[in-house]
Short mmCIF file of C-alpha atoms and ligand atoms in Angstrom, two decimals:
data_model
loop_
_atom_site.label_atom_id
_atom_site.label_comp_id
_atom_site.label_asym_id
_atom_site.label_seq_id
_atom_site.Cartn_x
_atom_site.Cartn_y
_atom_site.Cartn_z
CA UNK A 1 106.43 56.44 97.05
CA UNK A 2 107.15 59.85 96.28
CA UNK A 3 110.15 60.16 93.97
CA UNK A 4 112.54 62.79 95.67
CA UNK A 5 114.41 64.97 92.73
CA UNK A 6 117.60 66.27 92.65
CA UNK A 7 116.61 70.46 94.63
CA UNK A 8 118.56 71.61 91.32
CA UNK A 9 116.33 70.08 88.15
CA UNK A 10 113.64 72.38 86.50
CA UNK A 11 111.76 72.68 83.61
CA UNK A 12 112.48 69.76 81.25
CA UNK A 13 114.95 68.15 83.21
CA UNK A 14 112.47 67.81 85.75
CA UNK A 15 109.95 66.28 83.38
CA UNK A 16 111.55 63.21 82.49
CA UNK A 17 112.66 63.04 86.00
CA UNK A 18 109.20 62.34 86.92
CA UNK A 19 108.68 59.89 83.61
CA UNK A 20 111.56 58.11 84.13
CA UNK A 21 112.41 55.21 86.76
CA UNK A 22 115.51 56.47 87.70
CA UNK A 23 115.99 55.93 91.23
CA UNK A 24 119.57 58.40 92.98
CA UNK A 25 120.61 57.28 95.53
CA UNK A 26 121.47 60.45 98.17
CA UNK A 27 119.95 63.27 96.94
CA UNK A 28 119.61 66.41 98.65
CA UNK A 29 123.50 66.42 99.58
CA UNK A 30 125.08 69.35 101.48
CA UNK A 31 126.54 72.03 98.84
CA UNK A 32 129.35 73.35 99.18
CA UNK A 33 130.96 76.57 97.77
CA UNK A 34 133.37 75.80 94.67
CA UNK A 35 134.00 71.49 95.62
CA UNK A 36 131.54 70.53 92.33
CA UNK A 37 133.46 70.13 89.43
CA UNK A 38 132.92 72.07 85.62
CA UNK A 39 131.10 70.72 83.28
CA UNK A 40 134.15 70.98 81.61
CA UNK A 41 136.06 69.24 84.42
CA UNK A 42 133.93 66.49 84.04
CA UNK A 43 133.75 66.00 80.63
CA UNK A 44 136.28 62.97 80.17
CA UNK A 45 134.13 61.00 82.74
CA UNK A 46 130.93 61.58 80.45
CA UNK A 47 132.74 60.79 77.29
CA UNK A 48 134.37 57.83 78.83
CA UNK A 49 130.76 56.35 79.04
CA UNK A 50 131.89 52.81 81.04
CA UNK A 51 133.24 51.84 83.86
CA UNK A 52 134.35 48.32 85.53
CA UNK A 53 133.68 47.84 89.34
CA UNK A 54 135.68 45.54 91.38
CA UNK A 55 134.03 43.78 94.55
CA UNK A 56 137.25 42.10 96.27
CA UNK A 57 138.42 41.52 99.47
CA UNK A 58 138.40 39.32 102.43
CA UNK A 59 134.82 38.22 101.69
CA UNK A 60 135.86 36.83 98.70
CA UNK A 61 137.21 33.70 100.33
CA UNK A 62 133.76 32.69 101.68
CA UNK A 63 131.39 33.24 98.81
CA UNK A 64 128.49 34.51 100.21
CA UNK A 65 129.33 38.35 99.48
CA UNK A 66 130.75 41.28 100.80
CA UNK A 67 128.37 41.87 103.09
CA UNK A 68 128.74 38.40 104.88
CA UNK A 69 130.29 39.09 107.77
CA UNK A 70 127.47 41.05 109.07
CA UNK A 71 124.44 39.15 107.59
CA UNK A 72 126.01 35.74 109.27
CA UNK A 73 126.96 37.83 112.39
CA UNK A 74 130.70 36.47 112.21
CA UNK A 75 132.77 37.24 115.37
CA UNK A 76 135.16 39.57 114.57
CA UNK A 77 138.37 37.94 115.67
CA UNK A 78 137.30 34.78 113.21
CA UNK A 79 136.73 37.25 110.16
CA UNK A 80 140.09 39.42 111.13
CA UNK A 81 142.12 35.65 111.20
CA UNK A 82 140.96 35.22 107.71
CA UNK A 83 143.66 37.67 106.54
CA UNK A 84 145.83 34.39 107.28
CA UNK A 85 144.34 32.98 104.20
CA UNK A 86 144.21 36.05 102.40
CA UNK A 87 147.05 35.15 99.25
CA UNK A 88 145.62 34.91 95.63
CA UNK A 89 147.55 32.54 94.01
CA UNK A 90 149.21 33.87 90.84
CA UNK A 91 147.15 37.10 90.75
CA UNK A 92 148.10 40.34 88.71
CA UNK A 93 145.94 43.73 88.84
CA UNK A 94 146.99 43.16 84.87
CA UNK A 95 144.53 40.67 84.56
CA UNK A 96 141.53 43.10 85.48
CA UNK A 97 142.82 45.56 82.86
CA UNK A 98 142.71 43.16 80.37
CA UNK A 99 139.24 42.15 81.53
CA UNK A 100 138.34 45.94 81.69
CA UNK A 101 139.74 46.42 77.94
CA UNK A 102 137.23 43.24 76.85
CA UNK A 103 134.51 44.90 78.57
CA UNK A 104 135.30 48.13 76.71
CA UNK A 105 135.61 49.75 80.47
CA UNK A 106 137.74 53.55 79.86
CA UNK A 107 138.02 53.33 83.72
CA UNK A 108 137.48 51.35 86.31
CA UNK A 109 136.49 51.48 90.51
CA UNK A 110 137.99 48.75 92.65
CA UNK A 111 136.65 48.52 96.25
CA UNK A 112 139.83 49.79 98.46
CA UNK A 113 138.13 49.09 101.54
CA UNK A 114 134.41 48.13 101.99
CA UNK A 115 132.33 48.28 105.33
CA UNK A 116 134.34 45.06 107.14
CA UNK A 117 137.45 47.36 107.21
CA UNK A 118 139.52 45.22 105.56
CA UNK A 119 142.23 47.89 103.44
CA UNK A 120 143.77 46.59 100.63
CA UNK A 121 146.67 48.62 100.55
CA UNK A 122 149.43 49.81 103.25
CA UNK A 123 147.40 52.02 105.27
CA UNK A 124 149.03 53.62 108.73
CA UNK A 125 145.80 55.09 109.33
CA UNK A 126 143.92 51.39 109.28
CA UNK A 127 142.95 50.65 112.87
CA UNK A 128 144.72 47.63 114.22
CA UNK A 129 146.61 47.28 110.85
CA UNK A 130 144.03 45.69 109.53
CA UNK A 131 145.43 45.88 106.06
CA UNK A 132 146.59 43.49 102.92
CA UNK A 133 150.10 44.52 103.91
CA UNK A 134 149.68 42.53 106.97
CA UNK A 135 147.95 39.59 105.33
CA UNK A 136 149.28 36.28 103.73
CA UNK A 137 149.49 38.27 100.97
CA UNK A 138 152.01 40.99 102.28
CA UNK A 139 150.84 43.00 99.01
CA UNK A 140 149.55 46.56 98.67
CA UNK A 141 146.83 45.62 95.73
CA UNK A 142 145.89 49.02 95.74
CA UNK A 143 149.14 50.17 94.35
CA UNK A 144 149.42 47.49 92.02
CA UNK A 145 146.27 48.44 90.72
CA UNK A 146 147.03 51.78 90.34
CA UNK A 147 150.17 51.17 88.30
CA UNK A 148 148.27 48.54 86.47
CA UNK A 149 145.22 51.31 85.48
CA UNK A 150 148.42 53.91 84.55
CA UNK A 151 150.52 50.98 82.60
CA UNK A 152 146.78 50.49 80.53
CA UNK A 153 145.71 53.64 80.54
CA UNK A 154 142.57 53.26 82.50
CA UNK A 155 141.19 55.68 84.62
CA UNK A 156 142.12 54.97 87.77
CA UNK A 157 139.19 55.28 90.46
CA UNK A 158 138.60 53.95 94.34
CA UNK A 159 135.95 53.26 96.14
CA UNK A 160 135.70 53.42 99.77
CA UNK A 161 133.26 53.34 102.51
CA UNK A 162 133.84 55.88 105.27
CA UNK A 163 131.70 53.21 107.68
CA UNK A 164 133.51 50.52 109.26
CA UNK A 165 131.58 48.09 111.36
CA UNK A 166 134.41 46.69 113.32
CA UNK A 167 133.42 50.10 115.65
CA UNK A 168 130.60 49.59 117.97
CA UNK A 169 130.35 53.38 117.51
CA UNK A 170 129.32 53.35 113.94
CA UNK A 171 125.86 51.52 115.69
CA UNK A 172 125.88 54.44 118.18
CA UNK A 173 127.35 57.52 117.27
CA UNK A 174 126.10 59.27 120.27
CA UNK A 175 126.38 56.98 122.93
CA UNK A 176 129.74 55.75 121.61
CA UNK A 177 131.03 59.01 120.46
CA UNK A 178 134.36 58.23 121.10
CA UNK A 179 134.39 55.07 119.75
CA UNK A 180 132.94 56.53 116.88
CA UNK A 181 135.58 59.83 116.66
CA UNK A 182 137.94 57.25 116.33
CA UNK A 183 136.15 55.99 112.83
CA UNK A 184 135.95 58.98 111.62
CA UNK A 185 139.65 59.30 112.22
CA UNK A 186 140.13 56.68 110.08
CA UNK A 187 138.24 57.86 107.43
CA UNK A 188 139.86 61.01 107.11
CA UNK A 189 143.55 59.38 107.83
CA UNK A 190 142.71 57.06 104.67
CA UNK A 191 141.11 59.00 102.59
CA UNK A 192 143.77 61.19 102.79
CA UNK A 193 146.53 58.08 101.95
CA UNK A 194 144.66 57.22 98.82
CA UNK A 195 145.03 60.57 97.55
CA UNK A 196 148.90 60.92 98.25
CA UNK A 197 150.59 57.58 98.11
CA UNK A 198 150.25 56.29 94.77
CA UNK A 199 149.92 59.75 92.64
CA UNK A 200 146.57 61.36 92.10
CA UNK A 201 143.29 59.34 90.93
CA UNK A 202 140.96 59.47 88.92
CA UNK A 203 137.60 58.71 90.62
CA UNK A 204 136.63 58.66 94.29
CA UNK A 205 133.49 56.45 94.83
CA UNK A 206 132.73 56.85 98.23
CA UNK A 207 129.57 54.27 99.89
CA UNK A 208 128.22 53.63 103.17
CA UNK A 209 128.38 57.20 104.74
CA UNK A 210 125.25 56.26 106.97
CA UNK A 211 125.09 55.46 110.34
CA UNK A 212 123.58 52.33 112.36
CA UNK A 213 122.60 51.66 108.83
CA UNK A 214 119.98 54.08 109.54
CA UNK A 215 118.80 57.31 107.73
CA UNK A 216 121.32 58.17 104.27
CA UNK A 217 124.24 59.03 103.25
CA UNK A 218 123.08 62.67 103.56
CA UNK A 219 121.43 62.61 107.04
CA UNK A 220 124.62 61.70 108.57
CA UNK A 221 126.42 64.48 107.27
CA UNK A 222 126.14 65.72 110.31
CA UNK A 223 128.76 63.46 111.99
CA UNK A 224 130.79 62.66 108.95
CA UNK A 225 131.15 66.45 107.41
CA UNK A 226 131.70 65.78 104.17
CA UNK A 227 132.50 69.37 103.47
CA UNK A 228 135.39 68.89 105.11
CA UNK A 229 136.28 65.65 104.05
CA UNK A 230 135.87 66.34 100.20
CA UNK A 231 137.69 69.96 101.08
CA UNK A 232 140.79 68.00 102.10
CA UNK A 233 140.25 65.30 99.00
CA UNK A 234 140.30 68.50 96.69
CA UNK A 235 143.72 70.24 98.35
CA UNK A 236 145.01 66.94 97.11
CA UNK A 237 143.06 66.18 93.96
CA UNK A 238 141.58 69.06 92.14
CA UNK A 239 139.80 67.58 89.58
CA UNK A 240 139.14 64.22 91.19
CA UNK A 241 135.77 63.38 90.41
CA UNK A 242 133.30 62.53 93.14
CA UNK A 243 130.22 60.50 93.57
CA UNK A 244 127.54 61.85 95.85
CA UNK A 245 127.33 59.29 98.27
CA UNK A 246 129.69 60.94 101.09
CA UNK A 247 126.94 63.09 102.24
CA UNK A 248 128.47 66.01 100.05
CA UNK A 249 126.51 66.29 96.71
CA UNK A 250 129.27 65.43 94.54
CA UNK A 251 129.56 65.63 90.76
CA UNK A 252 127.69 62.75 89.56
CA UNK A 253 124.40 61.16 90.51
CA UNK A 254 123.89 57.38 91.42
CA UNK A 255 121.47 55.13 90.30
CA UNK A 256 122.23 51.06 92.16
CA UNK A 257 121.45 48.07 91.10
CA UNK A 258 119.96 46.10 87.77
CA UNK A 259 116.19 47.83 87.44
CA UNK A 260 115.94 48.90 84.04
CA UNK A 261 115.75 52.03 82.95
CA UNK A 262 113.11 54.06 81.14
CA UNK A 263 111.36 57.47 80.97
CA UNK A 264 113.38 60.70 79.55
CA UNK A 265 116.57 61.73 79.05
CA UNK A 266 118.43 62.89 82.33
CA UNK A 267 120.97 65.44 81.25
CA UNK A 268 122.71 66.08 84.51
CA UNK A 269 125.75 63.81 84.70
CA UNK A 270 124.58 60.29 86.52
CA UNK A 271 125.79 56.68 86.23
CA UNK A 272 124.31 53.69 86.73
CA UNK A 273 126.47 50.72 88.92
CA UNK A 274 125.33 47.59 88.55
CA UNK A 275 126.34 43.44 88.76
CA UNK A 276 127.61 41.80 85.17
CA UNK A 277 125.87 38.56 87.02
CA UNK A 278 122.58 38.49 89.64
CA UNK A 279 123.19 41.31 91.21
CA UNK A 280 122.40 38.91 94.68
CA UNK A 281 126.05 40.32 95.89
CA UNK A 282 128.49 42.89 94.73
CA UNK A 283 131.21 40.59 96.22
CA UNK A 284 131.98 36.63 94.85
CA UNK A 285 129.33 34.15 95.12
CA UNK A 286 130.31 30.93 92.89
CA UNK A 287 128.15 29.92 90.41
CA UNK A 288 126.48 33.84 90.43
CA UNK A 289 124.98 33.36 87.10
CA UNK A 290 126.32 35.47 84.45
CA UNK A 291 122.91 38.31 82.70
CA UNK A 292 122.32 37.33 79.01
CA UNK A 293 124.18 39.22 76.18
CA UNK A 294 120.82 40.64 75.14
CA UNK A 295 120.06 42.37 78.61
CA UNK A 296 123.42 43.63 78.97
CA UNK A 297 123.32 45.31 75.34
CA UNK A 298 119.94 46.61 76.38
CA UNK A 299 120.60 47.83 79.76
CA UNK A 300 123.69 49.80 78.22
CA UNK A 301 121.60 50.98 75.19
CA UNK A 302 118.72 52.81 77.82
CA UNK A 303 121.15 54.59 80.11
CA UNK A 304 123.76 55.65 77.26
CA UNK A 305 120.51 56.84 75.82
CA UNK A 306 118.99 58.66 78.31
CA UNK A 307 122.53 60.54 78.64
CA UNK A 308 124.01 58.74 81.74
CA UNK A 309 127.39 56.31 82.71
CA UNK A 310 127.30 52.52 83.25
CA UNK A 311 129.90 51.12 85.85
CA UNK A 312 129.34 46.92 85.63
CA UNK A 313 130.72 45.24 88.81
CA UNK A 314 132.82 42.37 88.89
CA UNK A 315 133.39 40.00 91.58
CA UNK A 316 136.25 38.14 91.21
CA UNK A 317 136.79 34.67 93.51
CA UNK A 318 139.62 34.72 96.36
CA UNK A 319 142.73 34.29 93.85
CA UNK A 320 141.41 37.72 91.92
CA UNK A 321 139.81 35.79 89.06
CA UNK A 322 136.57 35.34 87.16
CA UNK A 323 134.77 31.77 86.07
CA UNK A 324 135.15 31.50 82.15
CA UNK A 325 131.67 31.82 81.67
CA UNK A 326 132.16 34.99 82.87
CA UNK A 327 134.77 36.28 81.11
CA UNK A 328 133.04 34.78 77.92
CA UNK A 329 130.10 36.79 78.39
CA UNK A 330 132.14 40.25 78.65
CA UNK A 331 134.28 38.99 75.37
CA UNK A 332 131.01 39.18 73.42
CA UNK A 333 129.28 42.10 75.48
CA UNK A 334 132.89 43.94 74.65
CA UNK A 335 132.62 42.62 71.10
CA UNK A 336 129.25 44.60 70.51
CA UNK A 337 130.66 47.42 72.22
CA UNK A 338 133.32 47.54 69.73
CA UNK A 339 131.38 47.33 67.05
CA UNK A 340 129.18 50.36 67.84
CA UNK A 341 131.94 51.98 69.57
CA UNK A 342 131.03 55.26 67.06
CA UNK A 343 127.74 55.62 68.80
CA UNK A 344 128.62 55.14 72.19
CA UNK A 345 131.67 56.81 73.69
CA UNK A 346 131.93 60.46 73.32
CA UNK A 347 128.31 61.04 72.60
CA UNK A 348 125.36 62.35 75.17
CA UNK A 349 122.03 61.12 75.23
CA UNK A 350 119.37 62.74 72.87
CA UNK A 351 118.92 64.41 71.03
CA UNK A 352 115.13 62.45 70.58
CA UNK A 353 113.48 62.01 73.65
CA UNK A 354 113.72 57.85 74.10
CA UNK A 355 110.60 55.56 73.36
CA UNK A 356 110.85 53.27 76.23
CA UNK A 357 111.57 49.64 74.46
CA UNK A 358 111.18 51.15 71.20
CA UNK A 359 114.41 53.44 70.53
CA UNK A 360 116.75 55.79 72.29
CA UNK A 361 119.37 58.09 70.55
CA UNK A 362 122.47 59.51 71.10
CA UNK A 363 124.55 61.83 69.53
CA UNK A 364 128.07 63.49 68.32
CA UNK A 365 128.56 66.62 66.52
CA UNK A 366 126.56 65.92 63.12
CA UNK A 367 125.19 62.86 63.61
CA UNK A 368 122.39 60.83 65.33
CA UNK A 369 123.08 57.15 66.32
CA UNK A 370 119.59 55.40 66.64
CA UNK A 371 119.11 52.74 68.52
CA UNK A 372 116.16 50.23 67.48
CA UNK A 373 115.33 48.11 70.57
CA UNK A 374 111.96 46.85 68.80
CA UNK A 375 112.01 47.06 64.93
CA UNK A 376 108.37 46.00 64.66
CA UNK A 377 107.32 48.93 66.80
CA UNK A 378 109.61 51.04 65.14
CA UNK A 379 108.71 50.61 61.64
CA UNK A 380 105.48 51.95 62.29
CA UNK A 381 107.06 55.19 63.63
CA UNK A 382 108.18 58.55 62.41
CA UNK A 383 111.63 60.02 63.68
CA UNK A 384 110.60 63.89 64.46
CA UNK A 385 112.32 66.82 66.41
CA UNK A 386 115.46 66.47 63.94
CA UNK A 387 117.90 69.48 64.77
CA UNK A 388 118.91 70.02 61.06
CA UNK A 389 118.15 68.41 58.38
CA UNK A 390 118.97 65.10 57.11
CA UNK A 391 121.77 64.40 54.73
CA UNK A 392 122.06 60.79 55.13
CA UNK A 393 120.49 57.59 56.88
CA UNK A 394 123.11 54.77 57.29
CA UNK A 395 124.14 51.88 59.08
CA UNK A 396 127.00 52.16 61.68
CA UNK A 397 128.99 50.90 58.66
CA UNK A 398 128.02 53.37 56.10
CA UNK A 399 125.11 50.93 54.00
CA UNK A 400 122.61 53.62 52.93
CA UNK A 401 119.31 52.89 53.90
CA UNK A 402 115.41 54.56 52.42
CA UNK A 403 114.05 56.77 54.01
CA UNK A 404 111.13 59.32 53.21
CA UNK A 405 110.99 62.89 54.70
CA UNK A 406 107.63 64.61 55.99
CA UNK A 407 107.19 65.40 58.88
CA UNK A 408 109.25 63.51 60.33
CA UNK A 409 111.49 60.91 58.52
CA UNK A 410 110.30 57.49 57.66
CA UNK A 411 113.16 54.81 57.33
CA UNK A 412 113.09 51.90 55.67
CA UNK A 413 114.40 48.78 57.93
CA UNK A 414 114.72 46.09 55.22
CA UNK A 415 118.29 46.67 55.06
CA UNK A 416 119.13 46.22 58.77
CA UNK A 417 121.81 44.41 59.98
CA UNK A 418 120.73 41.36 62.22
CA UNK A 419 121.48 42.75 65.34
CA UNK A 420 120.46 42.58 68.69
CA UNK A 421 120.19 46.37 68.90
CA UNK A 422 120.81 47.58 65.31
CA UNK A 423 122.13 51.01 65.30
CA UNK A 424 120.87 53.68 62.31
CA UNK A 425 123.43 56.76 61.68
CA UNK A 426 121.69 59.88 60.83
CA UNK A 427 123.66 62.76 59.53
CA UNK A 428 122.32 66.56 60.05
CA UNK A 429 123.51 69.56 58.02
CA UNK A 430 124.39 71.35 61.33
CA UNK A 431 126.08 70.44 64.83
CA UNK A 432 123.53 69.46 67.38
CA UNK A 433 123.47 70.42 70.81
CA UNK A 434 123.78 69.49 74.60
CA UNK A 435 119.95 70.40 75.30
CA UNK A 436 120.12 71.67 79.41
CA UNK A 437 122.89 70.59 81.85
CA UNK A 438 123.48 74.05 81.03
CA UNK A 439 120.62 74.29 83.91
CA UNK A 440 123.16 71.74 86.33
CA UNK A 441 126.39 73.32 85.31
CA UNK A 442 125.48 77.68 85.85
CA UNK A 443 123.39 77.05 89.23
CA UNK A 444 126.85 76.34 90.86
CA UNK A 445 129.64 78.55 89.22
C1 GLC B 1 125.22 48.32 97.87
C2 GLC B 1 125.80 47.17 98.64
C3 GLC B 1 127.28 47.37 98.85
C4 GLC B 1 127.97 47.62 97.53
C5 GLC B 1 127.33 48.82 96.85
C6 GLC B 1 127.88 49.13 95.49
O1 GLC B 1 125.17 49.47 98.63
O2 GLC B 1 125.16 47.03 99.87
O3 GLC B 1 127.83 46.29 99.50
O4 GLC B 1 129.33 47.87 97.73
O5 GLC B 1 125.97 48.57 96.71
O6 GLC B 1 127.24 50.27 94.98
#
């Protein structure tokens, strides 16, 4: 398989495109005149560094996933009477934030509606009402989130698929153009809502902008118009930012799902979304089993370290909670997190090119943070391509450790911490530098 590169990567950028195993999602979306955001613009949502994804709805009373009332072919009348059972039990938005705080999470996306059409907040443009309003529930979750992210200052960001597949004309957009107009009514009429009624926010995460679940999100721009669409989200929401997946380019690249990542650093601004548990379903599934701490700290380490975002989904069950297993596993996950905090969150990827299971860096102003995913192979390696020189080699905590300068610098790893991924701080005389989103950023002002 060919792998298709974002039209706007040269040069380097291109090069570890082609090394690396980084698979976006939508490329080749429609530009558009002045909708992509600055670098500047953008630069909260790089420094933020992770994100926590919320998978909940109606689906989440059956189990099987989000996507389980098309895979089981569930007549639509029995799904829609679900919304009769639709009442979490004790449920605050709170308790995501706090989850999101454990996790370490600066923002997080929760799923306002997905492709079943269920809308979790009090939408007039829903067709047939089919909303949380009018549920058991009688709650609008989406505002209660969005105070919630405000109250703990999180970053407040929606997803939402434009597709709907309670319209036979999302299967046949010609044929059923009608049918379908009226969809794409709905997308614009709620689209619209979720910028205006609860104040502006954050993040707009758009998915399923395909047809007949055919083609991509870009190949039905042509019925969706996503210029238009992200035109009208930007009268509302200037600097919202935007994932690509609306047909429209967007700001961000995507990269779905739990395949490691390798190869170079990517310097245009990307995240990764992917499941805290299998990654069998975005949406609740009991007894999902929960990755190990040691893939988690690894999976973060290789895309903080080849300069991208990591947005972990959560599925909680019907009452808006997770199993303690669960929320166990983010504790500790958030506990590492904290503890390296320094060389994670504000930093970009680089400046050393990454040695796929071997070491990544990042860095911030001064200093290098160094990663050491395999000390054995490690040791037996020199650190080149310094930008300065070296004033001191650390720990995170400030424990000098050897080292011997030559070509490169040699450090000494006897004083490591026991770590799962022990991180090495290495201070330069002078500030280093972005190396080429430059390229990403000028093509489009
Ligand atoms: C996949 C799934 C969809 C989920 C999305 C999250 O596209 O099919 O259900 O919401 O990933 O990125």
């Amino acid at each position: 398989m060919p792998v298709i590169l974002p039209k706007e990567l040269t040069g380097a950028e291109l090069q570890s495109m082609l090394k690396s195993n980084v698979n976006f999602k939508s490329l080749g979306g429609m530009r558009v005149e002045g909708l992509k955001l600055s670098e500047e613009d953008i630069k909260w949502w790089r420094d933020a560094k992770i994100g926590m994804f919320i998978h909940w709805g109606l689906y989440s009373l059956l189990g099987q996933g989000e996507w389980v009332r098309y895979n089981e072919k569930l007549p639509y009348c029995s799904y829609e009477s679900l919304k009769n059972e639709f009442d979490p039990v004790d449920f605050s938005t709170d308790s995501w934030m706090d989850i999101a705080r454990s996790l370490g999470a600066n923002y997080c996306v929760m799923v306002t509606r997905h492709h079943d059409g269920f809308s979790l907040w009090d939408s007039p443009a829903s067709y047939r009402g089919f909303t949380s309003v009018n549920s058991a529930a009688k709650r609008d979750f989406v505002k209660e989130f969005t105070r919630s992210c405000r109250k703990y200052s999180m970053k407040c960001g929606y997803y939402y698929s434009p597709m709907d597949w309670r319209f036979p004309g999302y299967f046949d957009p010609v044929g059923l153009s009608g049918n379908a107009e009226l969809m794409k009514r709905q997308c614009y009429g709620q689209v619209e809502e979720l910028m205006t009624q609860y104040g502006v926010p954050d993040i707009l995460w758009y998915d399923g902008g395909w047809l007949a679940h055919k083609g991509s999100d870009t190949s039905s721009a042509w019925f969706w118009e996503p210029d238009k669409l992200n035109k009208m989200v930007r009268s509302h929401a200037p600097k919202i930012v935007i994932n690509p997946r609306s047909g429209w380019e967007g700001d961000f690249y995507c990269d779905e799902g739990s395949s490691v990542i390798s190869g170079g650093i990517i310097t245009v601004p990307w995240e990764k979304n992917l499941c805290l548990c299998s990654g069998a379903s975005w949406g609740w599934m009991e007894n999902d089993p929960v990755q190990e701490l040691d893939w988690l700290i690894r999976m973060l380490v290789n895309v903080i370290g080849r300069d991208g975002n990591i947005l972990w989904n959560i599925a909680p069950d019907k009452n808006g909670r997770l199993s303690e297993n669960v929320k166990n596993r983010i504790k500790e996950f958030g506990d590492w997190i904290r503890q390296h905090r320094e060389a994670i969150y504000g930093t970009r990827g680089g400046p050393i090119e990454p040695v796929d299971d071997v070491f990544v860096t990042t860095f911030r102003e001064n200093d290098v943070f160094l990663f050491v995913l395999d000390k054995v192979r490690f040791s037996k390696n020199v650190v080149s391509g310094l930008p300065g020189n070296v004033l001191s080699v650390t720990t995170l905590d400030g424990k000098p450790l050897a080292y011997t300068s030559g070509e490169g610098i040699k450090i000494d790893l006897q004083h490591l911490p026991d770590d799962v991924v022990p991180v090495i701080r290495i201070s330069l005389d002078a500030e280093i530098k972005p190396v080429s989103s430059q390229v990403y950023f000028t093509a489009r002002q």
